[in-house]
mmCIF file of C-alpha atoms in Angstrom:
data_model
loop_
_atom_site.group_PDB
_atom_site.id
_atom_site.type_symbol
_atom_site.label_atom_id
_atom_site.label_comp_id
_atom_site.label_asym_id
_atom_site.label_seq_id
_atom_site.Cartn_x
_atom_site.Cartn_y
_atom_site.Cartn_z
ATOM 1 C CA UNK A 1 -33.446 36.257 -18.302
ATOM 2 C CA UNK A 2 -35.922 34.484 -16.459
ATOM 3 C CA UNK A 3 -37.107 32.292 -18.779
ATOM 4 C CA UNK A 4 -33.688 31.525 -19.768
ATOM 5 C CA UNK A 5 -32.955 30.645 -16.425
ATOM 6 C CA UNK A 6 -35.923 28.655 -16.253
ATOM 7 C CA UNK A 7 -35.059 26.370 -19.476
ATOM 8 C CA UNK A 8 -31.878 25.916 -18.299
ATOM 9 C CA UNK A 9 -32.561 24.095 -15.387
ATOM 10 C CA UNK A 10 -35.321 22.250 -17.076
ATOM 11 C CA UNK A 11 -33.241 20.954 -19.913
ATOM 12 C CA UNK A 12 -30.792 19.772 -16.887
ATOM 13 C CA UNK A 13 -33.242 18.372 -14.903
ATOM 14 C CA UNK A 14 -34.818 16.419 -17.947
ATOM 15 C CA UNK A 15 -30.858 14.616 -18.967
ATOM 16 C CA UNK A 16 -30.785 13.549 -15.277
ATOM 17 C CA UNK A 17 -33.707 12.197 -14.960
ATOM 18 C CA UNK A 18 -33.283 10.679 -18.462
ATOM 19 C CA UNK A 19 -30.237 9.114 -17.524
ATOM 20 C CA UNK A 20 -31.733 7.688 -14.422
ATOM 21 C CA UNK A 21 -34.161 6.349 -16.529
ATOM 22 C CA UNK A 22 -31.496 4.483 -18.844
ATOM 23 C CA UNK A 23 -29.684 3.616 -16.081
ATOM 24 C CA UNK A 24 -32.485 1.973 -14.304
ATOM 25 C CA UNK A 25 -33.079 -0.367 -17.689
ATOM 26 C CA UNK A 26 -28.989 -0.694 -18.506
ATOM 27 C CA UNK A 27 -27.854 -4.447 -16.151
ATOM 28 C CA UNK A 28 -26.396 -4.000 -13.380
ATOM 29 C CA UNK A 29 -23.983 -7.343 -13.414
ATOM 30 C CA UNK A 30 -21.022 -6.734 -15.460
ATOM 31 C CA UNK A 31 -18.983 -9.208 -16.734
ATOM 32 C CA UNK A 32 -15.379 -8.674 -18.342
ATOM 33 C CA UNK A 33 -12.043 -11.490 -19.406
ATOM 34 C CA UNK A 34 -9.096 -11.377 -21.368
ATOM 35 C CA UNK A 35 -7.084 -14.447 -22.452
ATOM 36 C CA UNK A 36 -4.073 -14.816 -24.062
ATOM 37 C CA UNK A 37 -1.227 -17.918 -24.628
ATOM 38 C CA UNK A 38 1.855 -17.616 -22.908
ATOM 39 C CA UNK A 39 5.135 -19.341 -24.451
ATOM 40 C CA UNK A 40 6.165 -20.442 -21.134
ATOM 41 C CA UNK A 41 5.377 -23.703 -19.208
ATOM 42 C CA UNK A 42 2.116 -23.408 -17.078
ATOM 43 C CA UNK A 43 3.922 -24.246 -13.781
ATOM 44 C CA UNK A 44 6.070 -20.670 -14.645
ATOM 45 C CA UNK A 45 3.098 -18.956 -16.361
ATOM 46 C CA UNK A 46 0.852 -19.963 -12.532
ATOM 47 C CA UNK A 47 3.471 -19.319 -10.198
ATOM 48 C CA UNK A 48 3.560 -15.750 -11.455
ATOM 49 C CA UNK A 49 0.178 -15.277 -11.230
ATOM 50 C CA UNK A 50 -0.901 -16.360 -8.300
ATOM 51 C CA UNK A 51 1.298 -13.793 -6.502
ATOM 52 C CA UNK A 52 -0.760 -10.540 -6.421
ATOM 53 C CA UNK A 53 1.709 -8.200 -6.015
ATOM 54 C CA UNK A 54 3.099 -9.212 -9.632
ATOM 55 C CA UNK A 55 -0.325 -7.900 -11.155
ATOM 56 C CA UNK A 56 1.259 -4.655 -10.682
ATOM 57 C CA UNK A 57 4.246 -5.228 -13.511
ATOM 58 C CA UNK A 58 0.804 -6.354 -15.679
ATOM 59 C CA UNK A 59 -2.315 -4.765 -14.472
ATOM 60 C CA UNK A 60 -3.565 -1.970 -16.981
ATOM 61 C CA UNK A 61 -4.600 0.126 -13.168
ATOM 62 C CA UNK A 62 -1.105 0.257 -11.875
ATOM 63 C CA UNK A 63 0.036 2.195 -15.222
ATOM 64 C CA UNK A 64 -2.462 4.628 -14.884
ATOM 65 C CA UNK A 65 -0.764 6.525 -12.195
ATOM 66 C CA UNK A 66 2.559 6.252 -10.030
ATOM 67 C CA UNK A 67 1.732 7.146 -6.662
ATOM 68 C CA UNK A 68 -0.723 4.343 -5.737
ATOM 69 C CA UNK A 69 -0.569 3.501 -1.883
ATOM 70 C CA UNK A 70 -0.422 -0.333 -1.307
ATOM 71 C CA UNK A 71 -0.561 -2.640 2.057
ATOM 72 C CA UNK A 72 -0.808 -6.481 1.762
ATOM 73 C CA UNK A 73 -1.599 -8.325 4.662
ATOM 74 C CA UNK A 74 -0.420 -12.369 4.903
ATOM 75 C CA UNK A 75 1.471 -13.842 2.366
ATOM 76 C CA UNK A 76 1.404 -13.662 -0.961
ATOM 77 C CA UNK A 77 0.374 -16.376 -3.039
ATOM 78 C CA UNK A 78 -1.448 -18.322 -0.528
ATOM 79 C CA UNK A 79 -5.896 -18.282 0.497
ATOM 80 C CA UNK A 80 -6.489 -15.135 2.549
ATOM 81 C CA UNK A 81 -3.445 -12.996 1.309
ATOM 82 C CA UNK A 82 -4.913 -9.167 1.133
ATOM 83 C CA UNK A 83 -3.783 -6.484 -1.064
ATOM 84 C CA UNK A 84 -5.413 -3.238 -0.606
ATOM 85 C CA UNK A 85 -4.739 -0.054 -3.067
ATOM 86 C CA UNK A 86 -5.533 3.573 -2.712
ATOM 87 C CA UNK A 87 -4.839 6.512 -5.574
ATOM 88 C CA UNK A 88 -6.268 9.247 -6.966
ATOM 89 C CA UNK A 89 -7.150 7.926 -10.308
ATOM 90 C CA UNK A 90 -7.714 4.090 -9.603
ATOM 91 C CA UNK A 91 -9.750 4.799 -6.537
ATOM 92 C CA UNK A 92 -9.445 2.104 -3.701
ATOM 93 C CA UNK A 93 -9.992 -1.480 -3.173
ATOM 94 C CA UNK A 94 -9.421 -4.550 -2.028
ATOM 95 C CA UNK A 95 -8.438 -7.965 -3.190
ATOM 96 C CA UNK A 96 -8.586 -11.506 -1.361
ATOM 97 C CA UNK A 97 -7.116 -14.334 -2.736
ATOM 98 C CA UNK A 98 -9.964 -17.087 -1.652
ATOM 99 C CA UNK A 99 -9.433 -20.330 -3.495
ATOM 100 C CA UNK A 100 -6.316 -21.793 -5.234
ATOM 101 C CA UNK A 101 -6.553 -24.820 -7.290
ATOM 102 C CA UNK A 102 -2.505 -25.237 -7.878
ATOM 103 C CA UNK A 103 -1.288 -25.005 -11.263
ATOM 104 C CA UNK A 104 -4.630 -24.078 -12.810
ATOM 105 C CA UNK A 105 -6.603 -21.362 -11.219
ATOM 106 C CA UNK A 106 -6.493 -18.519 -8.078
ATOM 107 C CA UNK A 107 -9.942 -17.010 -7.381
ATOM 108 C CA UNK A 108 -10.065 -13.754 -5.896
ATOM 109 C CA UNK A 109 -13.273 -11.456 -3.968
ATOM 110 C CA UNK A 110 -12.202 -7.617 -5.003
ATOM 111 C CA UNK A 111 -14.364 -4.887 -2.534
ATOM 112 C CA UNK A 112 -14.391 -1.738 -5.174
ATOM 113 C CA UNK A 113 -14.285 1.698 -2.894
ATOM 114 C CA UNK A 114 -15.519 0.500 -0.177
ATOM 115 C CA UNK A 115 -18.300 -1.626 -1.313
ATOM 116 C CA UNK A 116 -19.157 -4.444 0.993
ATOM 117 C CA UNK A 117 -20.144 -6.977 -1.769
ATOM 118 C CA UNK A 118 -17.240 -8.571 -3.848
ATOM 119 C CA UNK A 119 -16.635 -9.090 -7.299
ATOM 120 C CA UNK A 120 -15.340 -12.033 -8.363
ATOM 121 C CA UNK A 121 -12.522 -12.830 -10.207
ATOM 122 C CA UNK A 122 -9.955 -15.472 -11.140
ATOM 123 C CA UNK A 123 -7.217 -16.573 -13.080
ATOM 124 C CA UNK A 124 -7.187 -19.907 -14.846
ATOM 125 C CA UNK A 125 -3.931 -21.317 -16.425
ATOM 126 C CA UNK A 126 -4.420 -24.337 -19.065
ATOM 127 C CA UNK A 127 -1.076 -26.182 -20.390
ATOM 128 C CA UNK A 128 -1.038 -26.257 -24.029
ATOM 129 C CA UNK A 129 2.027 -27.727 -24.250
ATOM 130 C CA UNK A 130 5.472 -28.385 -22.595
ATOM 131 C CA UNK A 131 5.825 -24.053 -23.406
ATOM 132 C CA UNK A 132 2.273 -22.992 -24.129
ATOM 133 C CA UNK A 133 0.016 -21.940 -21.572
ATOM 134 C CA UNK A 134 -3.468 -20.548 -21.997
ATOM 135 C CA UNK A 135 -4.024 -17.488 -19.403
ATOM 136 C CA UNK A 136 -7.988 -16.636 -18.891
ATOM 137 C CA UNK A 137 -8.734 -13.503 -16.575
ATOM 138 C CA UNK A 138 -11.877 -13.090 -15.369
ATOM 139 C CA UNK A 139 -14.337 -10.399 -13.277
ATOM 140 C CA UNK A 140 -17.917 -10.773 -12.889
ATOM 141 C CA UNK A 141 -19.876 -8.139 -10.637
ATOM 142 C CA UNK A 142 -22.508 -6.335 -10.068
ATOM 143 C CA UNK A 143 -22.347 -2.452 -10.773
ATOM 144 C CA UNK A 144 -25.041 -0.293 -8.177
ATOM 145 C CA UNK A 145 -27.461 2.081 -9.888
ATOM 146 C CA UNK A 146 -27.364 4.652 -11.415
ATOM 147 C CA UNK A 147 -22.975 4.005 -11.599
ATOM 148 C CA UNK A 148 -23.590 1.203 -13.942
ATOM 149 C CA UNK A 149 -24.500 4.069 -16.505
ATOM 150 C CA UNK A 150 -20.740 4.208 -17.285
ATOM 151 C CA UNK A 151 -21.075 0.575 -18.828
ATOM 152 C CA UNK A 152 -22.146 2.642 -22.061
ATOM 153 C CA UNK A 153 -18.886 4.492 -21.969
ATOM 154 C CA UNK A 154 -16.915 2.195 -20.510
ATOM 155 C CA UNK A 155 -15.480 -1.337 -21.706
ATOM 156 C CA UNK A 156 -14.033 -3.017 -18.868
ATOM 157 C CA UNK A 157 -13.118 -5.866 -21.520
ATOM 158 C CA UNK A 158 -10.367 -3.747 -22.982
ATOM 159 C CA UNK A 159 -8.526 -3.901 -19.353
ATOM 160 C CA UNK A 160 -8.676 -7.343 -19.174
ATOM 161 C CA UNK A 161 -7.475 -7.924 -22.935
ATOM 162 C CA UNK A 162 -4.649 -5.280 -22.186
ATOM 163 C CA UNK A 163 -3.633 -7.226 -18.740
ATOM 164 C CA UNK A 164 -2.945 -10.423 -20.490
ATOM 165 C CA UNK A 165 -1.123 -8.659 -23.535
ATOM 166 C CA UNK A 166 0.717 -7.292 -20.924
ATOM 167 C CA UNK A 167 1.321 -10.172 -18.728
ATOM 168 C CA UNK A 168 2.295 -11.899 -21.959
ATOM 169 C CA UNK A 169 5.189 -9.261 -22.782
ATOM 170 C CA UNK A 170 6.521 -9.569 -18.947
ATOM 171 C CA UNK A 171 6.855 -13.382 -18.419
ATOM 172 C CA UNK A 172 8.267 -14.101 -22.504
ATOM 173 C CA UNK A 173 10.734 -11.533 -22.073
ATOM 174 C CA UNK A 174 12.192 -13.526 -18.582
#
């Protein structure tokens, strides 16, 4: 029983030290977008966007779970607007609306659980024509060691692609 006892803890000290190994060679900057084309003019297809509370009729997070706990802080739409989130399955954050070039881009800092450095992010909007408009959404971070293991089992891409689908299906069907 001993040596059982003794392998056991040997085989699960070798996968975490093996997987602070990989983790230590895995980046930690992450970088994730989705883009899609909107059949509705750019000044609609921007307006909508640059309001952060309407990420939460499009944003893959807010479908994950129904009892998130939100608090915004200025108003919406505008540089310095704050939108924090807290829930048991999308953990908590923060986004700050810092920049907005009007009708073609909002950038935004988002604070993950508590993390003092920011992400960044932003929205673009490109007129394609009078009723095509070319939505890009972008995050670029860095990921602290050893969490930025999960980018093996975890494509933040997919989010983004899904947000845009998504945001695609709410404003066509206005």
């Amino acid at each position: 029983m001993k040596k059982f006892i003794k392998w056991f803890f040997g085989i699960i000290i070798a996968l975490i030290v093996l997987i602070l190994i990989v983790a230590a060679i895995l980046p930690k900057d992450f970088h994730a977008e989705g883009t899609t084309t909107i059949n509705k003019p750019n000044k609609v297809v921007f307006d909508y966007v640059k309001h952060l509370k309407n990420q939460e009729n499009y944003g893959v997070w807010f479908r994950l779970e129904d009892n998130i706990k939100k608090n915004y802080q200025g108003t919406d739409g505008t540089v310095g607007f704050i939108y924090t989130w807290k829930g048991d399955k999308v953990g908590e954050g923060k986004q700050v609306i810092t920049k907005i070039e009007e009708g073609k881009r909002i950038d935004m800092d988002l604070f993950f659980n508590n993390d003092p450095n920011a992400a960044k992010s932003y929205i673009s909007t490109e007129e394609i024509s009078a009723n095509k408009t070319k939505v890009n959404w972008v995050i670029d971070g860095k990921m602290p060691y050893p969490f930025n293991i999960m980018s093996l089992f975890y494509d933040m891409n997919k989010d983004f692609e899904q947000g845009t689908a998504n945001l695609k299906e709410v404003l066509e069907k206005q």
